[in-house]
């Protein structure tokens, strides 16, 4: 198969990261079109990356037979509808996280993927880091033994100006949530992917430091995993000036701590961590409390490479559509627990109850 041709829809801040990832894989990929309802925004991205085709109508973009893959970088609540349209147009799809903001919409993407036999991958670039790959391998090999405790911390900062910069930010209808759905989702995905499925959550969410938003800017959830381990998920956008993300795993035979997708600590009772650390290349941790504009592109490059390989070989990528559903479900369960004041078991039969509860607080915040 020759070089794959990409089109990006949604030319906001994160679109540049996608464009850079495509450019970095120039032997296999080419950005040929961009689309945004705000023409000047689309034109700017096109100029920055030498793209000739500019669209303001997404459905017209999908008629372009030159495009093989659509990268969706629009507000979260638009993802499913746009992904389904692209898949029905026989385009492969890469969707920025979260895949969407409800389980029914997440399922719409999965159904479109399966119905059209196309590759759809949900961005979770940290899975591709050397650190997370190593932790997943160690978990699969049973090196930690019985897991006792696992924690995920995302203590970032977003200014009031950030939320005021777009009328969709901080809304249930398009943002789908706050510090959890949009920032902490990365490490929520990591903890469930590495440690195992979540069985139950009990949570508190609150809106404390920001005005004019409907969603949480701080959340704490106690977590019980199917394997019996317990843990904690903490997320905030109110920790000025922003701090590092952390994933901590403690088992009967050893422990690991990752900070900003870099391995900070690794210990095993038998001393075998040395053989793993010999081949582990420690990299720069990247920016603290990273904004979308400050995201390092390497993770996106690796995910794009994986998606391109899946398309060319007819295999599944590391993160097909169904994988993107898991963190969304956990976050919705956390919201439901906070809104009802009770523990919530997973899997959720549907998101009907949580959506009814969210409807009660729209416009007010937690």
CSV table of C-alpha atoms in Angstrom, one decimal:
chain,number,residue,atom,x,y,z
A,1,UNK,CA,0.0,0.0,0.0
A,2,UNK,CA,1.3,3.4,-0.9
A,3,UNK,CA,1.4,6.4,1.4
A,4,UNK,CA,-1.8,7.0,3.4
A,5,UNK,CA,-3.5,10.4,3.0
A,6,UNK,CA,-4.9,12.1,6.1
A,7,UNK,CA,-7.5,14.8,6.7
A,8,UNK,CA,-7.8,16.6,10.0
A,9,UNK,CA,-11.2,17.9,11.2
A,10,UNK,CA,-11.1,20.4,14.0
A,11,UNK,CA,-8.2,22.8,13.8
A,12,UNK,CA,-7.9,23.9,17.4
A,13,UNK,CA,-4.9,23.5,19.7
A,14,UNK,CA,-4.5,19.7,19.6
A,15,UNK,CA,-4.7,19.5,15.8
A,16,UNK,CA,-1.1,20.8,15.5
A,17,UNK,CA,0.1,17.7,17.5
A,18,UNK,CA,-1.7,15.5,15.0
A,19,UNK,CA,-0.3,17.3,12.1
A,20,UNK,CA,3.2,17.1,13.5
A,21,UNK,CA,2.8,13.3,14.0
A,22,UNK,CA,1.6,12.8,10.4
A,23,UNK,CA,4.6,14.9,9.2
A,24,UNK,CA,7.0,12.8,11.2
A,25,UNK,CA,5.9,9.7,9.3
A,26,UNK,CA,6.2,11.3,5.9
A,27,UNK,CA,7.4,8.0,4.2
A,28,UNK,CA,4.0,6.5,5.1
A,29,UNK,CA,1.7,9.4,5.7
A,30,UNK,CA,0.7,12.7,4.2
A,31,UNK,CA,-1.7,15.4,5.5
A,32,UNK,CA,-3.7,16.4,2.4
A,33,UNK,CA,-6.7,18.2,3.9
A,34,UNK,CA,-8.0,20.2,6.9
A,35,UNK,CA,-11.5,21.2,8.0
A,36,UNK,CA,-13.0,23.6,10.5
A,37,UNK,CA,-16.2,25.6,10.6
A,38,UNK,CA,-13.9,28.6,11.3
A,39,UNK,CA,-12.2,29.0,7.9
A,40,UNK,CA,-9.3,31.2,9.3
A,41,UNK,CA,-8.4,28.5,11.8
A,42,UNK,CA,-8.4,25.8,9.0
A,43,UNK,CA,-6.3,28.1,6.8
A,44,UNK,CA,-3.7,28.7,9.5
A,45,UNK,CA,-3.2,25.0,10.0
A,46,UNK,CA,-3.0,24.4,6.3
A,47,UNK,CA,-0.4,27.1,5.8
A,48,UNK,CA,1.7,25.8,8.7
A,49,UNK,CA,1.9,22.3,7.2
A,50,UNK,CA,1.7,23.0,3.4
A,51,UNK,CA,-1.8,21.7,2.9
A,52,UNK,CA,-3.7,22.8,-0.2
A,53,UNK,CA,-7.2,21.5,0.5
A,54,UNK,CA,-9.3,23.5,3.0
A,55,UNK,CA,-12.8,22.6,4.0
A,56,UNK,CA,-15.4,24.2,6.2
A,57,UNK,CA,-18.1,21.5,5.4
A,58,UNK,CA,-17.2,18.2,7.0
A,59,UNK,CA,-19.5,16.1,4.8
A,60,UNK,CA,-17.9,17.6,1.7
A,61,UNK,CA,-14.5,16.7,3.1
A,62,UNK,CA,-15.7,13.1,3.4
A,63,UNK,CA,-16.5,13.0,-0.3
A,64,UNK,CA,-12.8,13.6,-1.1
A,65,UNK,CA,-11.7,10.2,-2.5
A,66,UNK,CA,-8.0,11.3,-1.9
A,67,UNK,CA,-8.4,11.0,1.9
A,68,UNK,CA,-7.8,7.6,3.5
A,69,UNK,CA,-7.9,8.5,7.2
A,70,UNK,CA,-9.8,11.2,9.1
A,71,UNK,CA,-8.3,12.5,12.4
A,72,UNK,CA,-11.0,14.0,14.6
A,73,UNK,CA,-9.9,16.8,16.8
A,74,UNK,CA,-13.3,18.5,17.5
A,75,UNK,CA,-15.0,19.0,20.9
A,76,UNK,CA,-15.6,15.7,22.7
A,77,UNK,CA,-19.4,15.6,22.3
A,78,UNK,CA,-19.1,15.7,18.5
A,79,UNK,CA,-16.7,12.7,18.2
A,80,UNK,CA,-19.1,9.8,17.7
A,81,UNK,CA,-21.3,11.4,15.1
A,82,UNK,CA,-18.2,12.5,13.1
A,83,UNK,CA,-16.5,9.2,13.5
A,84,UNK,CA,-19.5,7.2,12.3
A,85,UNK,CA,-19.9,9.5,9.2
A,86,UNK,CA,-16.3,8.9,8.4
A,87,UNK,CA,-16.5,5.2,8.8
A,88,UNK,CA,-19.6,5.0,6.7
A,89,UNK,CA,-17.6,6.9,4.0
A,90,UNK,CA,-15.1,4.0,4.3
A,91,UNK,CA,-12.5,6.2,5.9
A,92,UNK,CA,-10.3,4.9,8.7
A,93,UNK,CA,-10.5,7.1,11.8
A,94,UNK,CA,-8.3,8.4,14.6
A,95,UNK,CA,-10.3,10.1,17.4
A,96,UNK,CA,-8.8,12.3,20.1
A,97,UNK,CA,-9.7,11.4,23.6
A,98,UNK,CA,-12.3,10.9,25.0
A,99,UNK,CA,-13.9,8.9,22.2
A,100,UNK,CA,-17.1,10.6,23.2
A,101,UNK,CA,-18.9,11.6,26.4
A,102,UNK,CA,-21.6,8.9,26.8
A,103,UNK,CA,-21.6,5.1,26.5
A,104,UNK,CA,-24.2,5.1,23.8
A,105,UNK,CA,-22.1,7.4,21.7
A,106,UNK,CA,-19.0,5.3,22.4
A,107,UNK,CA,-20.9,2.3,21.2
A,108,UNK,CA,-21.9,4.2,18.1
A,109,UNK,CA,-18.2,4.4,17.2
A,110,UNK,CA,-17.6,0.7,17.9
A,111,UNK,CA,-20.6,-0.3,15.8
A,112,UNK,CA,-19.4,2.0,12.9
A,113,UNK,CA,-16.0,0.4,13.1
A,114,UNK,CA,-17.3,-3.1,12.9
A,115,UNK,CA,-20.0,-2.4,10.4
A,116,UNK,CA,-17.6,-0.9,7.9
A,117,UNK,CA,-14.5,-3.0,8.7
A,118,UNK,CA,-12.3,0.0,9.0
A,119,UNK,CA,-9.7,0.8,11.6
A,120,UNK,CA,-10.8,3.3,14.3
A,121,UNK,CA,-8.3,4.1,17.0
A,122,UNK,CA,-8.8,6.3,20.1
A,123,UNK,CA,-5.9,8.5,21.2
A,124,UNK,CA,-4.3,7.3,24.4
A,125,UNK,CA,-0.7,8.1,23.5
A,126,UNK,CA,0.8,7.2,26.9
A,127,UNK,CA,0.2,3.5,26.3
A,128,UNK,CA,3.0,3.7,23.7
A,129,UNK,CA,5.6,5.1,26.1
A,130,UNK,CA,8.5,2.9,27.1
A,131,UNK,CA,7.5,3.2,30.7
A,132,UNK,CA,3.9,2.1,30.3
A,133,UNK,CA,4.8,-0.7,28.0
A,134,UNK,CA,7.3,-2.0,30.6
A,135,UNK,CA,4.8,-1.8,33.4
A,136,UNK,CA,2.2,-3.6,31.3
A,137,UNK,CA,4.8,-6.3,30.5
A,138,UNK,CA,5.8,-6.7,34.2
A,139,UNK,CA,2.1,-6.9,35.2
A,140,UNK,CA,1.4,-9.6,32.5
A,141,UNK,CA,4.5,-11.6,33.8
A,142,UNK,CA,3.2,-11.5,37.3
A,143,UNK,CA,6.3,-9.7,38.6
A,144,UNK,CA,4.3,-7.6,41.2
A,145,UNK,CA,2.4,-10.6,42.5
A,146,UNK,CA,-0.9,-9.9,44.0
A,147,UNK,CA,-1.7,-6.2,43.6
A,148,UNK,CA,-2.4,-4.4,46.8
A,149,UNK,CA,-2.9,-0.8,45.9
A,150,UNK,CA,-2.8,1.3,42.7
A,151,UNK,CA,-3.3,5.1,42.4
A,152,UNK,CA,-3.6,7.6,39.6
A,153,UNK,CA,-3.0,11.3,40.2
A,154,UNK,CA,-3.5,14.1,37.7
A,155,UNK,CA,-3.0,17.4,39.5
A,156,UNK,CA,-3.0,20.0,36.7
A,157,UNK,CA,-3.9,23.6,36.4
A,158,UNK,CA,-6.2,25.3,33.9
A,159,UNK,CA,-6.9,29.0,34.2
A,160,UNK,CA,-10.3,30.6,34.0
A,161,UNK,CA,-9.2,31.9,30.7
A,162,UNK,CA,-8.8,28.4,29.4
A,163,UNK,CA,-12.5,27.6,30.2
A,164,UNK,CA,-13.6,31.0,28.8
A,165,UNK,CA,-11.7,30.5,25.5
A,166,UNK,CA,-14.4,28.3,24.0
A,167,UNK,CA,-18.1,28.3,24.7
A,168,UNK,CA,-18.1,24.5,24.7
A,169,UNK,CA,-15.4,24.2,27.4
A,170,UNK,CA,-16.7,23.2,30.8
A,171,UNK,CA,-20.1,22.1,29.5
A,172,UNK,CA,-21.8,18.8,29.8
A,173,UNK,CA,-23.1,18.8,26.2
A,174,UNK,CA,-19.7,19.1,24.5
A,175,UNK,CA,-17.0,18.7,27.0
A,176,UNK,CA,-18.8,15.9,28.8
A,177,UNK,CA,-17.0,16.5,32.1
A,178,UNK,CA,-14.1,18.4,33.5
A,179,UNK,CA,-10.8,17.4,35.2
A,180,UNK,CA,-11.6,13.7,34.8
A,181,UNK,CA,-13.1,13.5,31.3
A,182,UNK,CA,-10.6,15.8,29.7
A,183,UNK,CA,-7.3,15.7,31.7
A,184,UNK,CA,-7.2,12.7,34.0
A,185,UNK,CA,-8.6,10.3,31.4
A,186,UNK,CA,-5.0,9.5,30.2
A,187,UNK,CA,-4.0,8.1,33.6
A,188,UNK,CA,-7.4,6.6,34.2
A,189,UNK,CA,-6.8,4.6,31.0
A,190,UNK,CA,-3.3,3.7,32.2
A,191,UNK,CA,-4.5,2.4,35.6
A,192,UNK,CA,-7.2,0.2,34.1
A,193,UNK,CA,-5.1,-1.0,31.2
A,194,UNK,CA,-2.2,-2.0,33.4
A,195,UNK,CA,-3.7,-3.0,36.8
A,196,UNK,CA,-7.0,-4.4,35.5
A,197,UNK,CA,-10.7,-3.9,35.2
A,198,UNK,CA,-12.5,-1.6,37.8
A,199,UNK,CA,-15.2,-3.3,39.7
A,200,UNK,CA,-16.6,-0.5,41.9
A,201,UNK,CA,-16.0,3.2,42.6
A,202,UNK,CA,-17.1,5.6,45.4
A,203,UNK,CA,-16.4,9.2,44.6
A,204,UNK,CA,-16.7,12.9,45.4
A,205,UNK,CA,-16.6,15.5,42.6
A,206,UNK,CA,-16.7,19.3,43.1
A,207,UNK,CA,-16.4,22.6,41.3
A,208,UNK,CA,-14.3,24.8,43.6
A,209,UNK,CA,-11.9,27.2,41.8
A,210,UNK,CA,-13.5,28.0,38.4
A,211,UNK,CA,-16.6,30.1,37.5
A,212,UNK,CA,-19.1,29.6,34.6
A,213,UNK,CA,-18.4,25.9,34.2
A,214,UNK,CA,-20.9,23.1,34.7
A,215,UNK,CA,-18.3,20.4,35.3
A,216,UNK,CA,-15.9,19.3,38.1
A,217,UNK,CA,-12.5,20.9,38.6
A,218,UNK,CA,-11.6,18.4,41.4
A,219,UNK,CA,-12.5,14.8,41.9
A,220,UNK,CA,-11.4,11.9,44.2
A,221,UNK,CA,-12.5,8.3,43.8
A,222,UNK,CA,-11.9,5.2,45.8
A,223,UNK,CA,-11.6,2.3,43.5
A,224,UNK,CA,-11.9,-1.5,43.8
A,225,UNK,CA,-10.5,-3.6,41.0
A,226,UNK,CA,-11.8,-7.0,39.9
A,227,UNK,CA,-8.5,-8.6,41.0
A,228,UNK,CA,-9.2,-7.5,44.6
A,229,UNK,CA,-6.8,-4.5,44.7
A,230,UNK,CA,-8.0,-1.2,46.0
A,231,UNK,CA,-6.9,2.2,44.8
A,232,UNK,CA,-7.5,5.9,44.2
A,233,UNK,CA,-8.1,8.2,41.3
A,234,UNK,CA,-7.5,11.9,41.8
A,235,UNK,CA,-7.9,14.6,39.2
A,236,UNK,CA,-8.0,18.4,39.3
A,237,UNK,CA,-7.5,21.4,37.1
A,238,UNK,CA,-7.1,23.6,40.2
A,239,UNK,CA,-3.6,22.7,41.4
A,240,UNK,CA,-1.7,25.9,40.6
A,241,UNK,CA,0.7,26.0,38.8
A,242,UNK,CA,0.2,22.4,37.7
A,243,UNK,CA,2.1,19.3,38.9
A,244,UNK,CA,3.2,16.0,37.5
A,245,UNK,CA,1.0,13.0,36.7
A,246,UNK,CA,1.7,9.9,38.8
A,247,UNK,CA,0.8,6.2,38.5
A,248,UNK,CA,1.7,4.1,41.5
A,249,UNK,CA,1.5,0.3,41.7
A,250,UNK,CA,2.2,-1.6,44.9
A,251,UNK,CA,2.1,-5.4,44.9
A,252,UNK,CA,3.1,-8.2,47.3
A,253,UNK,CA,6.4,-8.7,45.4
A,254,UNK,CA,7.3,-5.2,44.3
A,255,UNK,CA,6.4,-1.6,43.5
A,256,UNK,CA,6.6,0.9,40.7
A,257,UNK,CA,6.0,4.6,40.3
A,258,UNK,CA,5.7,6.4,37.0
A,259,UNK,CA,5.9,10.2,36.8
A,260,UNK,CA,4.8,11.9,33.6
A,261,UNK,CA,5.1,8.5,31.8
A,262,UNK,CA,8.7,8.1,33.0
A,263,UNK,CA,9.7,5.3,35.4
A,264,UNK,CA,10.6,7.0,38.7
A,265,UNK,CA,10.9,3.9,40.9
A,266,UNK,CA,11.0,0.1,40.4
A,267,UNK,CA,11.7,-2.4,43.2
A,268,UNK,CA,11.2,-6.1,43.5
A,269,UNK,CA,11.9,-8.2,46.6
A,270,UNK,CA,14.2,-10.5,44.6
A,271,UNK,CA,16.3,-7.6,43.3
A,272,UNK,CA,15.4,-8.4,39.7
A,273,UNK,CA,14.5,-4.8,38.8
A,274,UNK,CA,18.2,-4.4,37.7
A,275,UNK,CA,17.7,-6.5,34.6
A,276,UNK,CA,14.8,-4.4,33.5
A,277,UNK,CA,16.3,-1.1,34.3
A,278,UNK,CA,19.5,-1.9,32.3
A,279,UNK,CA,17.5,-1.7,29.1
A,280,UNK,CA,15.2,1.1,30.1
A,281,UNK,CA,16.1,4.5,28.6
A,282,UNK,CA,15.0,7.3,30.9
A,283,UNK,CA,13.8,10.3,28.9
A,284,UNK,CA,12.8,13.9,29.8
A,285,UNK,CA,9.6,13.9,31.8
A,286,UNK,CA,8.2,16.7,29.7
A,287,UNK,CA,6.2,19.7,30.9
A,288,UNK,CA,4.6,19.7,34.3
A,289,UNK,CA,0.8,20.0,34.2
A,290,UNK,CA,1.0,20.0,30.4
A,291,UNK,CA,-1.5,22.0,28.4
A,292,UNK,CA,-2.6,20.7,25.0
A,293,UNK,CA,-0.2,23.1,23.4
A,294,UNK,CA,2.7,21.7,25.4
A,295,UNK,CA,2.1,18.0,24.7
A,296,UNK,CA,5.2,16.1,23.4
A,297,UNK,CA,4.4,14.6,20.0
A,298,UNK,CA,6.3,11.3,20.4
A,299,UNK,CA,3.3,9.5,21.8
A,300,UNK,CA,1.1,10.6,19.0
A,301,UNK,CA,3.8,9.7,16.5
A,302,UNK,CA,4.0,6.1,17.9
A,303,UNK,CA,0.2,5.8,17.9
A,304,UNK,CA,-0.1,7.0,14.3
A,305,UNK,CA,2.6,4.6,13.3
A,306,UNK,CA,0.7,1.8,14.9
A,307,UNK,CA,-2.5,2.8,13.2
A,308,UNK,CA,-0.8,3.0,9.8
A,309,UNK,CA,0.6,-0.5,10.3
A,310,UNK,CA,-2.8,-1.8,11.3
A,311,UNK,CA,-4.4,-0.4,8.1
A,312,UNK,CA,-1.6,-1.8,5.9
A,313,UNK,CA,-1.6,-5.2,7.5
A,314,UNK,CA,-5.3,-5.7,8.2
A,315,UNK,CA,-4.7,-6.1,11.9
A,316,UNK,CA,-6.0,-4.2,15.0
A,317,UNK,CA,-4.2,-1.3,16.5
A,318,UNK,CA,-3.2,-1.3,20.2
A,319,UNK,CA,-6.2,1.0,20.9
A,320,UNK,CA,-9.2,0.1,18.7
A,321,UNK,CA,-12.5,1.7,19.4
A,322,UNK,CA,-13.6,-0.7,22.1
A,323,UNK,CA,-10.5,0.1,24.2
A,324,UNK,CA,-11.4,3.8,24.3
A,325,UNK,CA,-14.7,2.9,25.9
A,326,UNK,CA,-13.2,1.7,29.2
A,327,UNK,CA,-12.0,5.0,30.7
A,328,UNK,CA,-15.2,6.8,29.7
A,329,UNK,CA,-17.2,4.2,31.5
A,330,UNK,CA,-15.1,4.5,34.7
A,331,UNK,CA,-15.4,8.3,34.6
A,332,UNK,CA,-19.2,8.2,34.2
A,333,UNK,CA,-19.4,5.7,37.1
A,334,UNK,CA,-17.4,8.2,39.2
A,335,UNK,CA,-19.8,11.0,38.2
A,336,UNK,CA,-22.8,8.8,39.1
A,337,UNK,CA,-21.3,8.0,42.5
A,338,UNK,CA,-20.6,11.6,43.4
A,339,UNK,CA,-24.1,12.7,42.3
A,340,UNK,CA,-26.0,10.0,44.1
A,341,UNK,CA,-23.7,9.6,47.2
A,342,UNK,CA,-23.4,5.8,46.8
A,343,UNK,CA,-20.9,3.3,45.5
A,344,UNK,CA,-21.3,2.4,41.8
A,345,UNK,CA,-20.5,-1.1,40.4
A,346,UNK,CA,-19.1,-1.6,36.9
A,347,UNK,CA,-19.8,-2.5,34.2
A,348,UNK,CA,-22.6,0.0,33.9
A,349,UNK,CA,-25.7,-1.5,32.2
A,350,UNK,CA,-26.2,1.9,30.5
A,351,UNK,CA,-25.5,5.5,31.1
A,352,UNK,CA,-29.1,6.5,31.4
A,353,UNK,CA,-29.0,7.0,35.2
A,354,UNK,CA,-25.9,9.2,35.2
A,355,UNK,CA,-27.2,11.3,32.3
A,356,UNK,CA,-30.4,11.9,34.3
A,357,UNK,CA,-28.3,13.0,37.3
A,358,UNK,CA,-26.1,15.2,35.2
A,359,UNK,CA,-29.2,16.9,33.8
A,360,UNK,CA,-30.2,18.0,37.3
A,361,UNK,CA,-27.0,20.0,37.8
A,362,UNK,CA,-26.5,21.5,34.3
A,363,UNK,CA,-25.6,25.1,34.6
A,364,UNK,CA,-24.7,24.9,38.2
A,365,UNK,CA,-21.6,22.8,38.6
A,366,UNK,CA,-21.1,20.1,41.2
